[in-house]
PDB file of C-alpha atoms in Angstrom:
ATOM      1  CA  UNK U  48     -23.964 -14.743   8.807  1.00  0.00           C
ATOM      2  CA  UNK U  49     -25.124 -14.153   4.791  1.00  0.00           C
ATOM      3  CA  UNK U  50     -22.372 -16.625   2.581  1.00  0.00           C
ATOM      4  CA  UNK U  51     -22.485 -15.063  -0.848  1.00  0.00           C
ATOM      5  CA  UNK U  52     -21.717 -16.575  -3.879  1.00  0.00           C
ATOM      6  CA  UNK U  53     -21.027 -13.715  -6.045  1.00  0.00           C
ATOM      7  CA  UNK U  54     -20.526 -10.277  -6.065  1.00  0.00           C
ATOM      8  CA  UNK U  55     -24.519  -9.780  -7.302  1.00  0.00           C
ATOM      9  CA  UNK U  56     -25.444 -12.024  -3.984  1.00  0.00           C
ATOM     10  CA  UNK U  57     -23.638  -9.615  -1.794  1.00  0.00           C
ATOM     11  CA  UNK U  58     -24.524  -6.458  -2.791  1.00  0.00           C
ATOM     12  CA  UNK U  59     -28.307  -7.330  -2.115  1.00  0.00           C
ATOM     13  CA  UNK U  60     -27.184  -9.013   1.434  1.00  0.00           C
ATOM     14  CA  UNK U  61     -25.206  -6.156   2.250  1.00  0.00           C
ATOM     15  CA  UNK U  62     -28.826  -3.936   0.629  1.00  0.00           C
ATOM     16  CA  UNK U  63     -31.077  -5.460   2.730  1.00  0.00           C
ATOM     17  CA  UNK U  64     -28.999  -5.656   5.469  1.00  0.00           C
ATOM     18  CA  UNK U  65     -28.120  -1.819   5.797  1.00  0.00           C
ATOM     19  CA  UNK U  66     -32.392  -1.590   5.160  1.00  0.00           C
ATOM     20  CA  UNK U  67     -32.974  -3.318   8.404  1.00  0.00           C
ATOM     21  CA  UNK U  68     -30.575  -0.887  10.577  1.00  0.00           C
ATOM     22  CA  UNK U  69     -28.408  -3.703  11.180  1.00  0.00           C
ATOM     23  CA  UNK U  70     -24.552  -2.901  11.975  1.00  0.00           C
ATOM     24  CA  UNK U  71     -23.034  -4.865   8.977  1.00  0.00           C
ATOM     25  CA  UNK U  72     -19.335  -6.243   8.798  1.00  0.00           C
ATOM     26  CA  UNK U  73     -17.740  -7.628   5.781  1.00  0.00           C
ATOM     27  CA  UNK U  74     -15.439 -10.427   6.546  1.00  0.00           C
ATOM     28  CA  UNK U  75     -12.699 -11.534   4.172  1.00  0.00           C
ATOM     29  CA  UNK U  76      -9.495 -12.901   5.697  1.00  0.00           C
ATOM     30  CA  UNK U  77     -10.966 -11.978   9.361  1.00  0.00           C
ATOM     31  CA  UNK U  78      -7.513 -10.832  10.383  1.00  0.00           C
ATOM     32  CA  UNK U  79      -8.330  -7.793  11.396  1.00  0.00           C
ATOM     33  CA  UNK U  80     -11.925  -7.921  12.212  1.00  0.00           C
ATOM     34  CA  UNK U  81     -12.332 -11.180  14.152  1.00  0.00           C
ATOM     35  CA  UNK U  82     -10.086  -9.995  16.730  1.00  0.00           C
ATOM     36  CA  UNK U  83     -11.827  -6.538  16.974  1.00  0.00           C
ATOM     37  CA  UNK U  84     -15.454  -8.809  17.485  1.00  0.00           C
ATOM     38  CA  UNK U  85     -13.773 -10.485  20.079  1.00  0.00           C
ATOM     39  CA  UNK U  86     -12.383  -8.116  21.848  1.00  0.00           C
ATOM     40  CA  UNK U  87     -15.406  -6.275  21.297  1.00  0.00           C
ATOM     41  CA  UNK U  88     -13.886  -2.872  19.597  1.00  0.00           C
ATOM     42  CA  UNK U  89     -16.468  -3.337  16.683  1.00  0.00           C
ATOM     43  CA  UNK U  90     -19.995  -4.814  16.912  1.00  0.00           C
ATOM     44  CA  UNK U  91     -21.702  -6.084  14.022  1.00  0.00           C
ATOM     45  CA  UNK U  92     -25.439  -7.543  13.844  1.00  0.00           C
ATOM     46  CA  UNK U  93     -24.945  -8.717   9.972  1.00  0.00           C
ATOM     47  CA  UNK U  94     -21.713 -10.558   8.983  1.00  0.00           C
ATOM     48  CA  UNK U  95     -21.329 -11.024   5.269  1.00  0.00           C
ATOM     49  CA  UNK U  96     -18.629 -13.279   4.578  1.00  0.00           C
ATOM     50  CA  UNK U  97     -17.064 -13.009   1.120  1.00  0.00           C
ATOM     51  CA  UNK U  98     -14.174 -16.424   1.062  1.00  0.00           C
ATOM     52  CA  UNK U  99     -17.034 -18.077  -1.832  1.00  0.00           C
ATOM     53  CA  UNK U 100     -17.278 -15.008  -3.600  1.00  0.00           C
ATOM     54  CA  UNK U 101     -14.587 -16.332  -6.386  1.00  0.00           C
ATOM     55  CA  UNK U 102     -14.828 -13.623  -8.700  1.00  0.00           C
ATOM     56  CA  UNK U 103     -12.926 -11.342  -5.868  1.00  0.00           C
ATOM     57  CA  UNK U 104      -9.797 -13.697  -6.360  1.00  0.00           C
ATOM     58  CA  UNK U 105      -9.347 -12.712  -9.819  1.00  0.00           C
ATOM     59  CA  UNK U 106      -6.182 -11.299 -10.834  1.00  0.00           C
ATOM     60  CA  UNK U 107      -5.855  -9.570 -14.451  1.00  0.00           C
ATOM     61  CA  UNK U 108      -3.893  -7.840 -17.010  1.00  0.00           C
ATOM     62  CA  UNK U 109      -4.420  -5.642 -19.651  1.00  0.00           C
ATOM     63  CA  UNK U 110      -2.344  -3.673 -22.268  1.00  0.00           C
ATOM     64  CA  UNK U 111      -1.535  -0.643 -19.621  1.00  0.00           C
ATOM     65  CA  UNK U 112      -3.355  -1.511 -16.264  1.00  0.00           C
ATOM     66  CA  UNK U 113      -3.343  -4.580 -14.148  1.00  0.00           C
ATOM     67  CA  UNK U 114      -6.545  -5.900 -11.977  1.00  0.00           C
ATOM     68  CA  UNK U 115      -6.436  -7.414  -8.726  1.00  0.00           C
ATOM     69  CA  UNK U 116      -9.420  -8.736  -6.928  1.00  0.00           C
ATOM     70  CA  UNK U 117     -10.373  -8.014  -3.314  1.00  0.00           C
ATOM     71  CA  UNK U 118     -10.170 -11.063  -2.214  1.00  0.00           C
ATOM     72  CA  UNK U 119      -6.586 -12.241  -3.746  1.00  0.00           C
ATOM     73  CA  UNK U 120      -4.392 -12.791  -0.349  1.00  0.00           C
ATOM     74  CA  UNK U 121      -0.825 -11.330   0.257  1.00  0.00           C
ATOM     75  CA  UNK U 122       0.053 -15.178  -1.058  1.00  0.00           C
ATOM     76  CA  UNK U 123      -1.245 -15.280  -4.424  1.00  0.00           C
ATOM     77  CA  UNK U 124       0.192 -11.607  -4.646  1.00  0.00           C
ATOM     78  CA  UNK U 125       3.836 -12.776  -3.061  1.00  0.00           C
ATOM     79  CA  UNK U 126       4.708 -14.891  -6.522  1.00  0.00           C
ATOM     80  CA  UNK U 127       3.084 -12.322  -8.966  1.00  0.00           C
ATOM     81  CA  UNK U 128       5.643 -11.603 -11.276  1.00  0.00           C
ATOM     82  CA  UNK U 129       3.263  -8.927 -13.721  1.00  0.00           C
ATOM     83  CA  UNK U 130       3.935  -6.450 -10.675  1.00  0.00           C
ATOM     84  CA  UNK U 131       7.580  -7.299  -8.707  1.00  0.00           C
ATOM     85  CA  UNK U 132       6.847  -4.392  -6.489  1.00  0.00           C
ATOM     86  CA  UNK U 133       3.827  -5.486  -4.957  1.00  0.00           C
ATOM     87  CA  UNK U 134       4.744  -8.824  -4.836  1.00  0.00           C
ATOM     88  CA  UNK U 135       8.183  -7.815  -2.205  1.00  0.00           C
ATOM     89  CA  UNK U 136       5.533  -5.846  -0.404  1.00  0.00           C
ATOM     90  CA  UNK U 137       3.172  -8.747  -0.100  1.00  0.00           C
ATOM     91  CA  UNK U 138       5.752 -10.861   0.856  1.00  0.00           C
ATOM     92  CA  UNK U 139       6.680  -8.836   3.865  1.00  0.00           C
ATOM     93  CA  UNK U 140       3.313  -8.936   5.608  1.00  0.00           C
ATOM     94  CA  UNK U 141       2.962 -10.316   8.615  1.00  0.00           C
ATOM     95  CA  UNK U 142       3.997 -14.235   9.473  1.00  0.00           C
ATOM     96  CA  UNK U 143       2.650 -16.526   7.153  1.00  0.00           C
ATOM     97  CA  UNK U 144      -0.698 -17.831   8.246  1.00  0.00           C
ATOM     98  CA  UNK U 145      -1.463 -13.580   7.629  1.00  0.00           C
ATOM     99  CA  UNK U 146      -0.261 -14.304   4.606  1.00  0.00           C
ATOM    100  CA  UNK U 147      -2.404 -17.261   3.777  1.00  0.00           C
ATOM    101  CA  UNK U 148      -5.523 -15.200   4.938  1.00  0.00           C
ATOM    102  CA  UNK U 149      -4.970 -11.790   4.685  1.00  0.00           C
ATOM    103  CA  UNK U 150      -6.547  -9.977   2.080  1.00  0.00           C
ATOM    104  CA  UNK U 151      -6.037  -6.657  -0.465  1.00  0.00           C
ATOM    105  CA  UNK U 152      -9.121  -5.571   0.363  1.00  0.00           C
ATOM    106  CA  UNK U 153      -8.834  -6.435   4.178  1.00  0.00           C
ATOM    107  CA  UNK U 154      -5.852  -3.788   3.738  1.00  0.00           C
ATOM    108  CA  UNK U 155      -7.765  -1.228   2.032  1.00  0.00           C
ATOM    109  CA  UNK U 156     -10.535  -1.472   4.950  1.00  0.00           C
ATOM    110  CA  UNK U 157      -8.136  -1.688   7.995  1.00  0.00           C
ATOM    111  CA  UNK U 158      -6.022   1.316   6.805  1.00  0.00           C
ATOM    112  CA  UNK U 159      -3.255   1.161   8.645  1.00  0.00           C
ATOM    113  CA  UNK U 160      -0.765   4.121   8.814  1.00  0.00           C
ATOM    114  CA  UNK U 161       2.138   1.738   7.596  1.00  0.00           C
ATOM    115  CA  UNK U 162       0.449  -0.658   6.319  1.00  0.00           C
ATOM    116  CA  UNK U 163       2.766  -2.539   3.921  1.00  0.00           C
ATOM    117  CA  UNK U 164      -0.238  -2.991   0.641  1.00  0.00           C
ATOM    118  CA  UNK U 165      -1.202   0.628   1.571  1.00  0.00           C
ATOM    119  CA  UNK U 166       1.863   2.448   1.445  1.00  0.00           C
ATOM    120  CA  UNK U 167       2.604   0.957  -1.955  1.00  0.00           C
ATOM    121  CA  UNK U 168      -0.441   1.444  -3.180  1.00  0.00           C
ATOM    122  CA  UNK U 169      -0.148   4.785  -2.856  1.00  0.00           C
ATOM    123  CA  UNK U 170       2.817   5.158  -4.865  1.00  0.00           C
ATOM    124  CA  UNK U 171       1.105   3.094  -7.517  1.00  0.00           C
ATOM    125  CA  UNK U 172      -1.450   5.720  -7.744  1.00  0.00           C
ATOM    126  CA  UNK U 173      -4.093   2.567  -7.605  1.00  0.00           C
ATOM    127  CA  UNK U 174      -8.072   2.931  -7.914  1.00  0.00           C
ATOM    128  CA  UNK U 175     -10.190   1.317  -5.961  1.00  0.00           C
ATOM    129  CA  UNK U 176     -13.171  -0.345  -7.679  1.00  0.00           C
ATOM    130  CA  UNK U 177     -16.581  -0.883  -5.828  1.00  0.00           C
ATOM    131  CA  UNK U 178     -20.320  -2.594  -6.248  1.00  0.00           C
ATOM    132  CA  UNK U 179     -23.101  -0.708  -4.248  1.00  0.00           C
ATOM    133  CA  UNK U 180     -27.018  -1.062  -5.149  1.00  0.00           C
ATOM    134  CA  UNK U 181     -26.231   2.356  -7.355  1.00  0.00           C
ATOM    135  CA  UNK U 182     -23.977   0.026  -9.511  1.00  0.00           C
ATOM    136  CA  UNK U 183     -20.386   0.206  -9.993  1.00  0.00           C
ATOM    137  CA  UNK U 184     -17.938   2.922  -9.482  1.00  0.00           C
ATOM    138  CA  UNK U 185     -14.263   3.940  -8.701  1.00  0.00           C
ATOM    139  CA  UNK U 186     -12.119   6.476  -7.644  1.00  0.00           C
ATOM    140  CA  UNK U 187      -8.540   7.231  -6.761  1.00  0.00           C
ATOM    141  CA  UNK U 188      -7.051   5.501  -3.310  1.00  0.00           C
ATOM    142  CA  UNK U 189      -6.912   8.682  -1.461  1.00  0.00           C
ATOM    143  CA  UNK U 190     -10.309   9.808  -2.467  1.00  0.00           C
ATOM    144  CA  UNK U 191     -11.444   6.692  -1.047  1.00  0.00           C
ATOM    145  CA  UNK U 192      -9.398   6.635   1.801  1.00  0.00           C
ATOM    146  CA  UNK U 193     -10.702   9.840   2.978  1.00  0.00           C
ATOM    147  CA  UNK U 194     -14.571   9.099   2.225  1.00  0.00           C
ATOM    148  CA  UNK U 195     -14.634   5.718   3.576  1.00  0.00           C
ATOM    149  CA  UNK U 196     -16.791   2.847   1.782  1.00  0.00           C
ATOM    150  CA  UNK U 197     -20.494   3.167   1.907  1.00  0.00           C
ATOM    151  CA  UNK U 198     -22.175   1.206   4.659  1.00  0.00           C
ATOM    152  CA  UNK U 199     -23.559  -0.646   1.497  1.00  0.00           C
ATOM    153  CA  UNK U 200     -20.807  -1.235  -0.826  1.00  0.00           C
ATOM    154  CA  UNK U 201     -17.826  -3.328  -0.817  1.00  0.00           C
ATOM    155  CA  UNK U 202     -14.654  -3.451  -2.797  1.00  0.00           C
ATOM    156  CA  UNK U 203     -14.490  -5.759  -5.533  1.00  0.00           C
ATOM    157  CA  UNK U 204     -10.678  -4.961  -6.991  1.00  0.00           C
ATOM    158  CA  UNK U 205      -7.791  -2.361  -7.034  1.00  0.00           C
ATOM    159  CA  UNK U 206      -6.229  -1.053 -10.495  1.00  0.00           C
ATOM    160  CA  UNK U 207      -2.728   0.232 -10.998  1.00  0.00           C
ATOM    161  CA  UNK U 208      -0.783   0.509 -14.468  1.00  0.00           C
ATOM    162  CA  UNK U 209       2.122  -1.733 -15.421  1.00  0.00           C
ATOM    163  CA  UNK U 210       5.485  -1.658 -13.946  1.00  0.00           C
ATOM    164  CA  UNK U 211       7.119   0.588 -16.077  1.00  0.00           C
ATOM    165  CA  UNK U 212      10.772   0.185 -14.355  1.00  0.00           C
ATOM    166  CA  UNK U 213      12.159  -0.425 -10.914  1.00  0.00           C
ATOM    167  CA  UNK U 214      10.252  -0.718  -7.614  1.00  0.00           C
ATOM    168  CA  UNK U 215      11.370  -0.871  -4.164  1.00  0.00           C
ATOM    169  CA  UNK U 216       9.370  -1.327  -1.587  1.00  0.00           C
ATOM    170  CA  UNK U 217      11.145  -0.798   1.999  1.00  0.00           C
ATOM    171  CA  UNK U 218       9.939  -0.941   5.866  1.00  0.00           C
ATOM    172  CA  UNK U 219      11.281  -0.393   9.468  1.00  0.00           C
ATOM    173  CA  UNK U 220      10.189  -2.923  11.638  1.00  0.00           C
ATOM    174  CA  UNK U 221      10.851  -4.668  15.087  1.00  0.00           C
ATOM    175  CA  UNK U 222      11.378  -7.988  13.727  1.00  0.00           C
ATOM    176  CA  UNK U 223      11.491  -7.662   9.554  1.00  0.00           C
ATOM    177  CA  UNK U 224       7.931  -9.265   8.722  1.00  0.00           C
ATOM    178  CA  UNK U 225       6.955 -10.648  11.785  1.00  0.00           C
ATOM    179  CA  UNK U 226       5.664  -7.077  13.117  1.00  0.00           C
ATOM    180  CA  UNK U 227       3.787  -4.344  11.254  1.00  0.00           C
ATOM    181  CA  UNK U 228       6.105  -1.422  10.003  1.00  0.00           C
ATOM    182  CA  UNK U 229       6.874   1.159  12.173  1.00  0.00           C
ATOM    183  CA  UNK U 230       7.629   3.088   8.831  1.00  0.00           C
ATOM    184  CA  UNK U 231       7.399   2.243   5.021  1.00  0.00           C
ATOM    185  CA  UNK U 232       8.614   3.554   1.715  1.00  0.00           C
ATOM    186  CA  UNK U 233       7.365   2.614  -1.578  1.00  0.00           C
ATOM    187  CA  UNK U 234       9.084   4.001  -4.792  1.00  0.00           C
ATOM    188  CA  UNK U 235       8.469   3.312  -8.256  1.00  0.00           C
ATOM    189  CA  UNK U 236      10.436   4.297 -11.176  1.00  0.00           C
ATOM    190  CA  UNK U 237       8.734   5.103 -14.837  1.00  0.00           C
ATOM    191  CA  UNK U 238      11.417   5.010 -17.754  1.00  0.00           C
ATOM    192  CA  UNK U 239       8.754   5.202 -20.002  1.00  0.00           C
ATOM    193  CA  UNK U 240       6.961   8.452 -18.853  1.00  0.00           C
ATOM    194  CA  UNK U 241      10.135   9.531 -17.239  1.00  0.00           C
ATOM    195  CA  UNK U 242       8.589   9.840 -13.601  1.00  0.00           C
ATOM    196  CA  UNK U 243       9.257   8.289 -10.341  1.00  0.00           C
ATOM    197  CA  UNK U 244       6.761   8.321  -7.095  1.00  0.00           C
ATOM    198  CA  UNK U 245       7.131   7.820  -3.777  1.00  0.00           C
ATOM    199  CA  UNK U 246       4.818   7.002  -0.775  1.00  0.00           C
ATOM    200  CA  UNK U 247       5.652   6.937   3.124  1.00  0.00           C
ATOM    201  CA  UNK U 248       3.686   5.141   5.858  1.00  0.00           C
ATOM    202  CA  UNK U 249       3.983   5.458   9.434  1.00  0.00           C
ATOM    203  CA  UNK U 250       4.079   9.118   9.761  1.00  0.00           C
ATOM    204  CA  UNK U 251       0.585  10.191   9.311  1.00  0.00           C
ATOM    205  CA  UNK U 252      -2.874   8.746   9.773  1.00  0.00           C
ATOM    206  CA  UNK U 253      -2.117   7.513   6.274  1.00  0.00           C
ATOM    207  CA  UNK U 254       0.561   7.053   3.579  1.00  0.00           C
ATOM    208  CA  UNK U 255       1.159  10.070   2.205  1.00  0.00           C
ATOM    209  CA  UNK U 256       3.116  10.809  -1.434  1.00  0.00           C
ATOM    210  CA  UNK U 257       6.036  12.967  -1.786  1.00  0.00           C
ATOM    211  CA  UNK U 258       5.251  15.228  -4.205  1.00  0.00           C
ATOM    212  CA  UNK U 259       8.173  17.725  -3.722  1.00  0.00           C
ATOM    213  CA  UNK U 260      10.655  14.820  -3.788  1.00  0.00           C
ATOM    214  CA  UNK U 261       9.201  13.468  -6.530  1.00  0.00           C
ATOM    215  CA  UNK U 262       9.534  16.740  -8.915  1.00  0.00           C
ATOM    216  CA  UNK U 263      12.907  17.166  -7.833  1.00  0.00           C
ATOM    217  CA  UNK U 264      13.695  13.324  -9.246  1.00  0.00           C
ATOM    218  CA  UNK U 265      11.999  14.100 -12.473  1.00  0.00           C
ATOM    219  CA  UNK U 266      14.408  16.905 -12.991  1.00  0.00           C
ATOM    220  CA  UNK U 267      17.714  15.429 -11.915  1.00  0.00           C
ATOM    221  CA  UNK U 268      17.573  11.826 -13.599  1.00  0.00           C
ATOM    222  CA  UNK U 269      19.015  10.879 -16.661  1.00  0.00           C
ATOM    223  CA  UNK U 270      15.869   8.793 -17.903  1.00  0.00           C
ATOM    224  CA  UNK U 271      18.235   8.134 -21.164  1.00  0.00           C
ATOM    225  CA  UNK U 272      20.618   5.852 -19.101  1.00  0.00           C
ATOM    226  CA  UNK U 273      18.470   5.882 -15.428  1.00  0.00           C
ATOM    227  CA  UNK U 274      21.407   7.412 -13.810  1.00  0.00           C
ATOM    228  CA  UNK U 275      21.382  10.327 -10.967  1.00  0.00           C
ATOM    229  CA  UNK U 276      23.995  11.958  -9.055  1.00  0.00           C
ATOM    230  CA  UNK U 277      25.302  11.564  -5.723  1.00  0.00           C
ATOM    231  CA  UNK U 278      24.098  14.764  -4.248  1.00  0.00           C
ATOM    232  CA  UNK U 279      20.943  14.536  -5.857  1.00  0.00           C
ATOM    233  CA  UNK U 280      20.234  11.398  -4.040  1.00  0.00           C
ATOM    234  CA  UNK U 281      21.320  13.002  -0.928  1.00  0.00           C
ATOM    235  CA  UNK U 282      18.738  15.941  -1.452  1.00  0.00           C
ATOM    236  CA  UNK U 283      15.793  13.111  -2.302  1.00  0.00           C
ATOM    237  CA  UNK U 284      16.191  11.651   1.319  1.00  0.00           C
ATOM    238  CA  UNK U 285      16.017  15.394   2.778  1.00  0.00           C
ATOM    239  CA  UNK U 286      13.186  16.300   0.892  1.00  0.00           C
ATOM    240  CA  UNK U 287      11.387  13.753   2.403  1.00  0.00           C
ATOM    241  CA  UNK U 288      12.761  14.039   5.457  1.00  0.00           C
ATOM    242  CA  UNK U 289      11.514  17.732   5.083  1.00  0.00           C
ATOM    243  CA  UNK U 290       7.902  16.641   3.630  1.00  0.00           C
ATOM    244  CA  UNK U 291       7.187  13.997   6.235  1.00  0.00           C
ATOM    245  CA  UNK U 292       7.713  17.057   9.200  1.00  0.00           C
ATOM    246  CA  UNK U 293       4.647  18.676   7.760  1.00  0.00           C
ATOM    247  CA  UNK U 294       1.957  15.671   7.166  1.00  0.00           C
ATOM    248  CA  UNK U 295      -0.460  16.270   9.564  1.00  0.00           C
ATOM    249  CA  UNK U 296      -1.810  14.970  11.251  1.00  0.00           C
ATOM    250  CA  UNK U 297       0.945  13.009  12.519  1.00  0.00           C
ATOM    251  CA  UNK U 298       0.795   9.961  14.593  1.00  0.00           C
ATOM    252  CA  UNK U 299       1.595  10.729  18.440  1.00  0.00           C
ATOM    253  CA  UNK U 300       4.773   9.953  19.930  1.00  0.00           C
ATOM    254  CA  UNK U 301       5.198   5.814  21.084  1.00  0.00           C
ATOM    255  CA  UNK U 302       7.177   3.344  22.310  1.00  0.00           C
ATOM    256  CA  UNK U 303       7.832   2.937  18.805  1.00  0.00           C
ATOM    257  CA  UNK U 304       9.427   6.096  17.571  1.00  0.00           C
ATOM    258  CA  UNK U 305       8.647   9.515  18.082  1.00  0.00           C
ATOM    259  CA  UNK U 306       8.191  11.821  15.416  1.00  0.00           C
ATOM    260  CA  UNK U 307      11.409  12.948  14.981  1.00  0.00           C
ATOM    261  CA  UNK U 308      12.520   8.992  14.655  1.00  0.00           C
ATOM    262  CA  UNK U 309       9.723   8.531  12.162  1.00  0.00           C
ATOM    263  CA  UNK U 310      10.834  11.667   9.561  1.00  0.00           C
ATOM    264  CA  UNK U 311      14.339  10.587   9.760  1.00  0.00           C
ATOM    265  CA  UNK U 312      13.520   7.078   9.092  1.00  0.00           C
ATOM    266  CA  UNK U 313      11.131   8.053   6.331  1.00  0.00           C
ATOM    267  CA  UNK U 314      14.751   9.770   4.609  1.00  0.00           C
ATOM    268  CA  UNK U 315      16.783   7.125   5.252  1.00  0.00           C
ATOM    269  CA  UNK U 316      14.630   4.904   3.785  1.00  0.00           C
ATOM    270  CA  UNK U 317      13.579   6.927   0.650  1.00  0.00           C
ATOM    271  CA  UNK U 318      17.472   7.287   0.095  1.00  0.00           C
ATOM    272  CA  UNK U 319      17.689   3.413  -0.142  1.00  0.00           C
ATOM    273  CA  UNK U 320      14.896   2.778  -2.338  1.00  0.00           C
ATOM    274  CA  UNK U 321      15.514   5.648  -4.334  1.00  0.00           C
ATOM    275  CA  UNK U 322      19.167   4.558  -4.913  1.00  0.00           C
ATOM    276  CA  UNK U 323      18.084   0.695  -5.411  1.00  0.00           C
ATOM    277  CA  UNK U 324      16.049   2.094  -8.281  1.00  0.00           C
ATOM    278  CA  UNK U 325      18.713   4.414 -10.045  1.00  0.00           C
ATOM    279  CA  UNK U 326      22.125   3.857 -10.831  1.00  0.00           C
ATOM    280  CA  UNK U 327      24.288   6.499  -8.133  1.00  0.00           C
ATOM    281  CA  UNK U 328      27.177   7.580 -10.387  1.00  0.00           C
ATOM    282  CA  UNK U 329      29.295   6.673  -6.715  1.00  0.00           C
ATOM    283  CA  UNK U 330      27.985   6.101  -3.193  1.00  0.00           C
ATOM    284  CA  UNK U 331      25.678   8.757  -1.976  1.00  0.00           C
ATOM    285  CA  UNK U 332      27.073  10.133   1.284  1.00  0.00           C
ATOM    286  CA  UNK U 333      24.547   9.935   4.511  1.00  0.00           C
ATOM    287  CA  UNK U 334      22.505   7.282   2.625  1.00  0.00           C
ATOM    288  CA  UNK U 335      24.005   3.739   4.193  1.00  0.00           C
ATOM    289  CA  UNK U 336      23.740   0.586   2.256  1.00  0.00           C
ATOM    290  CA  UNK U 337      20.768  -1.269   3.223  1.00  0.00           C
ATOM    291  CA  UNK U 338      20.557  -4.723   4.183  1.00  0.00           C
ATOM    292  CA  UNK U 339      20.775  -8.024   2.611  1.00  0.00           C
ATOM    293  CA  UNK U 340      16.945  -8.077   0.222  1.00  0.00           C
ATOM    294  CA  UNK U 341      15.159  -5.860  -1.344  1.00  0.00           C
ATOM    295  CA  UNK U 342      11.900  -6.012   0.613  1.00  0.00           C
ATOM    296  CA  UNK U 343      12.377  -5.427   4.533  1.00  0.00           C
ATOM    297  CA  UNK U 344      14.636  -3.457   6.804  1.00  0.00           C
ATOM    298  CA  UNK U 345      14.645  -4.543  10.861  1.00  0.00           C
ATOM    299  CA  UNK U 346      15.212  -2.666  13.615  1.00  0.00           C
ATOM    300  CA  UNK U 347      16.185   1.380  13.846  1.00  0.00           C
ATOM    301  CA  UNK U 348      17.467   2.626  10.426  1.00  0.00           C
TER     302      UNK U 348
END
């Protein structure tokens, strides 16, 4: 077990580590891996633990972007009122000792397929910022997402710009926060730049963006007063309903939705977030009012 004190420290643990053919975890919260090492899905010879590693807790902001360290825990992010988006996602991950423990870039290693951070994330169109004995680098979430970290890098913070408007961050689950999503929307409104994204979790191996939905927002709102019709709402749901049918891979059939469940839950949701951003000009028809918050949705949609 190598304790690091700063990000310098563990790049030459994790170095010499990877060097000596040793299987290497990195251990933040431990939320996800303890229970793996227990149960003995992964098996690791070198565990570098990174809770003294302070400089990973650091949260920043700058003119355009904001900063937020690997090791900042759904709780410091829950109360974070630079990005209200990501704080009503923190705040709906798992019970609270997660919480307490859990960390961003715990999320960004576990990669869940509805993973709460993840999914909005996504729709942030976040960077991921790493250290590796080559120095430092970054690159676009799904870049990373696809490539994996280096067996001898680790994550030292995720970018994303400033809010610029409403975000809604939504999620089907058995029990609101107490379970992981079964599906997840994330959408984020731009007045500035007169855009809107939107991410869904759940359906494939990971979050995946709407583009086609997204286009067809750009075109129909009134970015002068942030207003959009009633049918255009409607169509946003069924484009994502229609977009989600072709991720693929897509996640096999559970006890938790099959994948028709999961593509009509990803519209249903979209609808609500996208009309929780925008001002309907009257209630969009198919698209039910979703339930007391702004953060969680329980049980089928």
């Amino acid at each position: 077990m190598f304790r690091p004190r700063t990000v310098g420290e563990a790049v030459e643990m994790l170095a010499a580590a990877h060097d000596s053919g040793a299987a290497v975890a990195l251990l933040g919260g431990g939320t996800d891996l303890v229970p793996a090492l227990r149960s003995g899905e992964r098996v690791a010879g070198v565990v570098v633990a990174l809770r003294r590693v302070l400089e990973l807790r650091v949260r920043g902001a700058g003119a355009d972007s904001l900063t937020i360290g690997a090791g900042a825990t759904y709780t410091d992010l829950a109360g974070w009122s630079l990005s209200p988006g990501l704080a009503r996602a923190a705040r709906v991950v798992g019970s609270v000792q997660i919480r307490n423990t859990g960390t961003v870039g715990g999320a960004l290693g576990s990669a869940r397929p509805a993973g709460d951070l993840l999914t909005f994330l996504t729709a942030a169109d976040a960077e991921v910022l790493t250290a590796s004995p080559r120095g430092l680098d970054r690159q676009p979430l799904p870049r990373f997402l696809a490539d994996g970290l280096a067996p001898d890098a680790l994550v030292t913070a995720v970018r994303l710009a400033r809010p610029g408007g409403p975000q809604v961050y939504l999620k089907i689950g058995d029990r609101q926060a107490a379970y992981p999503a079964v599906v997840s929307c994330a959408v984020l409104v731009d007045r500035v730049r007169h855009r809107l994204t939107c991410a869904i979790g759940g359906v494939g191996l990971l979050p995946a963006r709407m583009g086609d939905a997204e286009r067809y927002a750009r075109d129909e709102v009134d970015w002068s007063t942030g207003t959009v019709s009633p049918t255009a709402a409607r169509r946003f749901g069924d484009l994502v309903v229609e977009a989600a049918a072709r991720i693929t891979p897509a996640l096999p059939a559970g006890p938790r939705g099959s994948a028709e469940y999961r593509w009509h839950a990803a519209g249903v949701l979209a609808g609500r977030a996208f009309a929780r951003c925008l001002h309907v000009t009257a209630p969009p028809a198919g698209v039910p009012g979703g339930p007391a918050g702004d953060s969680a949705v329980g049980g089928q949609p």
